[in-house]
Tab-separated table of N, CA and C in Angstrom:
chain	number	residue	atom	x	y	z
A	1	UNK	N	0.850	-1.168	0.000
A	1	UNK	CA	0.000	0.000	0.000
A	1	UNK	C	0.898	1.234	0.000
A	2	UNK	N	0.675	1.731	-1.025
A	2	UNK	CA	1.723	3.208	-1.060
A	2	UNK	C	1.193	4.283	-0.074
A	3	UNK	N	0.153	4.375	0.395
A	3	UNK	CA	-0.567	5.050	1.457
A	3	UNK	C	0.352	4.865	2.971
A	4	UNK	N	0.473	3.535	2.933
A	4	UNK	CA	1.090	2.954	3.959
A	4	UNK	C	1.706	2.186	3.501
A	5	UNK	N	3.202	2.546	3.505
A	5	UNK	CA	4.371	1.857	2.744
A	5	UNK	C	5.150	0.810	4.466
A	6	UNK	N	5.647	-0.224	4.084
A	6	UNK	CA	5.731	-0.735	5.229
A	6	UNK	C	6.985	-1.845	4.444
A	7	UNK	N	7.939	-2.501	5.105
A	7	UNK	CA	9.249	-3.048	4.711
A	7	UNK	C	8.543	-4.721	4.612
A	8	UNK	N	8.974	-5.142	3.163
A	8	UNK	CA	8.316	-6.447	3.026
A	8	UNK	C	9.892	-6.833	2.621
A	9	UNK	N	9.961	-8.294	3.229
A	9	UNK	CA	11.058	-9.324	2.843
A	9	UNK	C	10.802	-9.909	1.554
A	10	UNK	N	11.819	-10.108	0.821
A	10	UNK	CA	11.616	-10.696	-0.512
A	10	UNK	C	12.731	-11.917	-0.519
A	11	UNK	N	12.383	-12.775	-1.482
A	11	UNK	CA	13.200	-14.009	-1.673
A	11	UNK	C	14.210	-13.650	-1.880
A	12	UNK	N	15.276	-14.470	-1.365
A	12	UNK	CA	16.631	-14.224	-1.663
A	12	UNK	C	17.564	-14.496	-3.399
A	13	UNK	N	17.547	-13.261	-4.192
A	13	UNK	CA	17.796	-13.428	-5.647
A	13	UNK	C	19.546	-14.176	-5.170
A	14	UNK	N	20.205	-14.057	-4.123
A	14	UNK	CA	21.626	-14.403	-4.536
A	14	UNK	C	21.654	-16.263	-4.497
A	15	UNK	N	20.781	-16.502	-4.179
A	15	UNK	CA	20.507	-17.823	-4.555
A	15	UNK	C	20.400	-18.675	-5.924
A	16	UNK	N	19.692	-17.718	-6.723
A	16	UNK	CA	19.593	-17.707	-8.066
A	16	UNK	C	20.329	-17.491	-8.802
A	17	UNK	N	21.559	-17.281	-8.458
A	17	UNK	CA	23.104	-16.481	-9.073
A	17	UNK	C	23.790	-15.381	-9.552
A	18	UNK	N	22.451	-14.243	-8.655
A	18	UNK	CA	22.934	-12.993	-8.788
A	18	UNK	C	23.838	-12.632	-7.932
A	19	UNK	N	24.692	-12.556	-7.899
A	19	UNK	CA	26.252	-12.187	-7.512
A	19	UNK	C	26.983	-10.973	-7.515
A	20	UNK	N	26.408	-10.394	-8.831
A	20	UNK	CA	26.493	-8.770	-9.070
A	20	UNK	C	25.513	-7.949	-8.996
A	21	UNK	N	25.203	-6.894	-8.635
A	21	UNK	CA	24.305	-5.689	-8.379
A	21	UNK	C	23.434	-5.960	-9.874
A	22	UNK	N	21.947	-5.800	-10.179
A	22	UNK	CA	21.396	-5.626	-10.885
A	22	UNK	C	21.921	-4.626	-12.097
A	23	UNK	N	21.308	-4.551	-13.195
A	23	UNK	CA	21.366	-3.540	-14.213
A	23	UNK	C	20.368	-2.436	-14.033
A	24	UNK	N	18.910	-3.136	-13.770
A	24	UNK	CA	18.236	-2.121	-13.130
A	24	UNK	C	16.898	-2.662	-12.736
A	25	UNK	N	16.148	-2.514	-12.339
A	25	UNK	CA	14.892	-2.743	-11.568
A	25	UNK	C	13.559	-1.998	-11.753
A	26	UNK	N	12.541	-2.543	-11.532
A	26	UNK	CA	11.168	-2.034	-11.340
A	26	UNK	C	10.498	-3.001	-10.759
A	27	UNK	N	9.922	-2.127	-10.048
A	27	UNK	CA	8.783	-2.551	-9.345
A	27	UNK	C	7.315	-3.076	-9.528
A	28	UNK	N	6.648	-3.941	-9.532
A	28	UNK	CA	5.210	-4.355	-10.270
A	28	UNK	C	4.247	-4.163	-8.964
A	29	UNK	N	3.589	-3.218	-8.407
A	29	UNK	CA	2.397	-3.255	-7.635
A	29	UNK	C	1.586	-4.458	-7.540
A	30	UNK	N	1.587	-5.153	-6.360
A	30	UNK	CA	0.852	-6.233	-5.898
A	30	UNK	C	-0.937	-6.100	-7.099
A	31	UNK	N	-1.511	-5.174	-7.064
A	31	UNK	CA	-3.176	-5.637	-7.774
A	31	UNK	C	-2.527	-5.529	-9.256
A	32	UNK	N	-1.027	-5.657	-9.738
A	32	UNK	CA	-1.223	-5.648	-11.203
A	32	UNK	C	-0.219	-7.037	-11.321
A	33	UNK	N	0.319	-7.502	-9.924
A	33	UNK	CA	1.243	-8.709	-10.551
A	33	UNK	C	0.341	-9.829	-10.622
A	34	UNK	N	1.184	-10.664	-11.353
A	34	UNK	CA	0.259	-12.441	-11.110
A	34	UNK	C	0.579	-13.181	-9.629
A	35	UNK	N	1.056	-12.988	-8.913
A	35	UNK	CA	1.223	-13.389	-7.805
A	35	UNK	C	0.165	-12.518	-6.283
A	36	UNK	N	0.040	-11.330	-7.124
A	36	UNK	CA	-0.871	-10.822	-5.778
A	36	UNK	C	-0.242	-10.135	-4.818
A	37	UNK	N	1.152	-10.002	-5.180
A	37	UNK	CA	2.133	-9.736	-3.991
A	37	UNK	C	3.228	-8.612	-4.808
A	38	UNK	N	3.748	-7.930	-4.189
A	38	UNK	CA	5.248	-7.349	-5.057
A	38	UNK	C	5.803	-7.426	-5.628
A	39	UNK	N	5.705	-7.458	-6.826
A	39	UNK	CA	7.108	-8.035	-7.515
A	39	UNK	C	8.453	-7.228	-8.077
A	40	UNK	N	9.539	-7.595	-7.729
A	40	UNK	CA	10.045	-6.863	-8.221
A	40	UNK	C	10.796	-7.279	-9.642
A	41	UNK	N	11.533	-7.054	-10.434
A	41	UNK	CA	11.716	-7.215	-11.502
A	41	UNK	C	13.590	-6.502	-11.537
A	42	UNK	N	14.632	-7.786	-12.010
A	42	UNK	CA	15.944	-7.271	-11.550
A	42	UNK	C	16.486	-7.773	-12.597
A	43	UNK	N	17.373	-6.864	-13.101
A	43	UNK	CA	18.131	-7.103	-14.918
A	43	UNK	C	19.027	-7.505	-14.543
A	44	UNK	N	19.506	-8.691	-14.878
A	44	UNK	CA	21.042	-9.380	-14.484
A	44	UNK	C	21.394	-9.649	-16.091
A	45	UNK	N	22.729	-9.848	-16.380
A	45	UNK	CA	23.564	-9.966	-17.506
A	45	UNK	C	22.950	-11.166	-18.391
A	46	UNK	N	21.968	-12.352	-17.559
A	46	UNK	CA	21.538	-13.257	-17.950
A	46	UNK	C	20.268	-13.192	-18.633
A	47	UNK	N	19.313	-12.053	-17.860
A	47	UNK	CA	17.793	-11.649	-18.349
A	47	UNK	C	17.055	-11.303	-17.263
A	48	UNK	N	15.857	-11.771	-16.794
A	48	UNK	CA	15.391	-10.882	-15.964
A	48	UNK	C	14.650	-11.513	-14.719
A	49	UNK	N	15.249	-11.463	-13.389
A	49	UNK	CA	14.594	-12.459	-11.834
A	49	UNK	C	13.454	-11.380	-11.990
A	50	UNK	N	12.161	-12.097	-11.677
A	50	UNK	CA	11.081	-11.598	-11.175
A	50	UNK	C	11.050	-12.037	-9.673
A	51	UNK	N	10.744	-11.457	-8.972
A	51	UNK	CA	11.218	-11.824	-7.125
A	51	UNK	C	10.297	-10.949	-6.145
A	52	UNK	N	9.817	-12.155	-5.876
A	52	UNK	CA	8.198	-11.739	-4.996
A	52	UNK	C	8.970	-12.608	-3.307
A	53	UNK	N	7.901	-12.006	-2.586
A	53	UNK	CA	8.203	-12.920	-1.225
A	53	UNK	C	8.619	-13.973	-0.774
A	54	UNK	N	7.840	-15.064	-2.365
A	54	UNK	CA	7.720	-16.379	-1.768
A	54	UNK	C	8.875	-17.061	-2.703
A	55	UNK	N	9.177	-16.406	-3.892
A	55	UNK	CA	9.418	-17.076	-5.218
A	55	UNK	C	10.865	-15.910	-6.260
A	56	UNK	N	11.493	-16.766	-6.683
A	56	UNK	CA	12.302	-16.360	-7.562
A	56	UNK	C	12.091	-16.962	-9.082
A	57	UNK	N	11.992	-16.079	-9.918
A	57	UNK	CA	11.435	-17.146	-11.481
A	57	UNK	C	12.624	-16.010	-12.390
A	58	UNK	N	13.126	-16.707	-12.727
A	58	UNK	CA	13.829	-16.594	-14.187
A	58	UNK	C	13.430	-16.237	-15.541
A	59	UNK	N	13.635	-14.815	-16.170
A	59	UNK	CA	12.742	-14.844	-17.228
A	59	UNK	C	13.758	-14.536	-18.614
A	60	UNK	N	14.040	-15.426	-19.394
A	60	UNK	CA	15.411	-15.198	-20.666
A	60	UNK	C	14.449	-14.275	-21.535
A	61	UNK	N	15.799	-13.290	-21.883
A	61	UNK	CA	15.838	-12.231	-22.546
A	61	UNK	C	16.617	-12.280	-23.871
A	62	UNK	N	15.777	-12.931	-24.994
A	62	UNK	CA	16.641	-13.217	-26.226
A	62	UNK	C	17.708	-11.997	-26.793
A	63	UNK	N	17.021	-10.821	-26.056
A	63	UNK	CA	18.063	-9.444	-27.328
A	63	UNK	C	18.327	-8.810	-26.097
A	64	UNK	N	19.202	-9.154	-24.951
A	64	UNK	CA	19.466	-8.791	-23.983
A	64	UNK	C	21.124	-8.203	-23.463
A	65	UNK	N	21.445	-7.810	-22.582
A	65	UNK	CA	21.044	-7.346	-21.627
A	65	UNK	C	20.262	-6.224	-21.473
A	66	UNK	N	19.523	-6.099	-20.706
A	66	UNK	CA	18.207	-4.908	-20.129
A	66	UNK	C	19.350	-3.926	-19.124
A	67	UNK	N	18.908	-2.832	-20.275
A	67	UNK	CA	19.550	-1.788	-19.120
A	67	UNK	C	18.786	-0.538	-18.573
A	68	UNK	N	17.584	-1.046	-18.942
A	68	UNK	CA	15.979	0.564	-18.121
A	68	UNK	C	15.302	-0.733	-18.393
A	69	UNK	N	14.325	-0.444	-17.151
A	69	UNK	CA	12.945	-1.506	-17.502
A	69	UNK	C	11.654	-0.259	-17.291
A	70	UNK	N	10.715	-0.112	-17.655
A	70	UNK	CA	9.473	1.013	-16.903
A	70	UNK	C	8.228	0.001	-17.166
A	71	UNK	N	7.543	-0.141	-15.560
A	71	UNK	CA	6.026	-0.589	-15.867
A	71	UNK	C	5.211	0.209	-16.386
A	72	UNK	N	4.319	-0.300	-17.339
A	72	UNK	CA	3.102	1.094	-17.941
A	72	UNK	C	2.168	1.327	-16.719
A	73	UNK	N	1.462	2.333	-16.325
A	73	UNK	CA	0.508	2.644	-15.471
A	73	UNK	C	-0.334	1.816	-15.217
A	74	UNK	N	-0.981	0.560	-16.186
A	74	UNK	CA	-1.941	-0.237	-16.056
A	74	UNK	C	-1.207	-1.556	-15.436
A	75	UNK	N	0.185	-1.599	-15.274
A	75	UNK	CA	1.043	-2.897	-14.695
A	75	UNK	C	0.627	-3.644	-16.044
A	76	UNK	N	-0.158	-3.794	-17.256
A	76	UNK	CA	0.260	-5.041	-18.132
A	76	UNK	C	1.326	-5.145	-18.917
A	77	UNK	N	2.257	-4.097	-18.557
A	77	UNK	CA	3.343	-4.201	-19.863
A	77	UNK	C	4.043	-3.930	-19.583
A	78	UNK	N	5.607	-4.064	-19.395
A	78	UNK	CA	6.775	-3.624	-18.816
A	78	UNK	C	7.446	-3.530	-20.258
A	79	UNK	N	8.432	-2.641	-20.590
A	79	UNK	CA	9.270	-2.043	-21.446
A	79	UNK	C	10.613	-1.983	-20.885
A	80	UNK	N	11.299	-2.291	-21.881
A	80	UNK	CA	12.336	-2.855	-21.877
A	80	UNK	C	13.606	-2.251	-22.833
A	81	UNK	N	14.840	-1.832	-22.140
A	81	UNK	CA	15.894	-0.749	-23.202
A	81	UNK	C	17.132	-1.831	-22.675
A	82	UNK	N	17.411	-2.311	-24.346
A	82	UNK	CA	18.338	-3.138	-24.270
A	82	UNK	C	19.742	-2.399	-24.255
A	83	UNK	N	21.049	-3.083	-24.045
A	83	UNK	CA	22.410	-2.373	-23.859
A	83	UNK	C	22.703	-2.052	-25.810
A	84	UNK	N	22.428	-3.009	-26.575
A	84	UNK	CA	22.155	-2.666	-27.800
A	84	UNK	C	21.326	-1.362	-28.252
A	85	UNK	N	20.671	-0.621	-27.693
A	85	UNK	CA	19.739	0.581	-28.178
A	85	UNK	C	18.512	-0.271	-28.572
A	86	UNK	N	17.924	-1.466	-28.665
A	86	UNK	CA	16.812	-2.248	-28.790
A	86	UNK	C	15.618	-1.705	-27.796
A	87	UNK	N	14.112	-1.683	-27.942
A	87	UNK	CA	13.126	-1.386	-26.941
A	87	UNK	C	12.309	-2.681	-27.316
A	88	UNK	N	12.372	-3.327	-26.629
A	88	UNK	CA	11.044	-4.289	-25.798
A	88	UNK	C	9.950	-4.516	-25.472
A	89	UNK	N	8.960	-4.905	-25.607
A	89	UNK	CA	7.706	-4.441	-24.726
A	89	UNK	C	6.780	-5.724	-24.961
């Protein structure tokens, strides 16, 4: 609740083999993710951890690496700026 912002634990991404600091991140508001919960969204050299409370999921990025991600206002579409000058969506 952005009204009432409050510190939520998230799954541990260094498990998953992030090792180095992200490329970059966004955030997915719990009523627009599929999980119901936070998600956050973290660009690693590989493609892209989606990483909610409970769960870490792996998502390959064929024309990658992601270096800006932006959710659209409605949460269905995240956009995507590859290290190539490529856009995503």
């Amino acid at each position: 609740d952005l009204k009432e912002p409050r510190v939520q634990r998230l799954s541990e991404p260094t498990l998953w083999g992030l090792d180095q600091p992200p490329l970059c991140m966004a955030v997915i508001e719990p009523q627009y993710s599929t999980s119901g919960l936070v998600e956050v969204l973290l660009a690693t050299n590989k493609g892209i951890l989606v990483v909610d409370a409970d769960h870490v999921q792996e998502q390959a990025v064929a024309q990658g690496p992601v270096v800006r991600m932006a959710v659209a206002p409605s949460g269905q579409l995240v956009a995507c700026f590859t290290k190539d000058g490529k856009l995503l969506v």
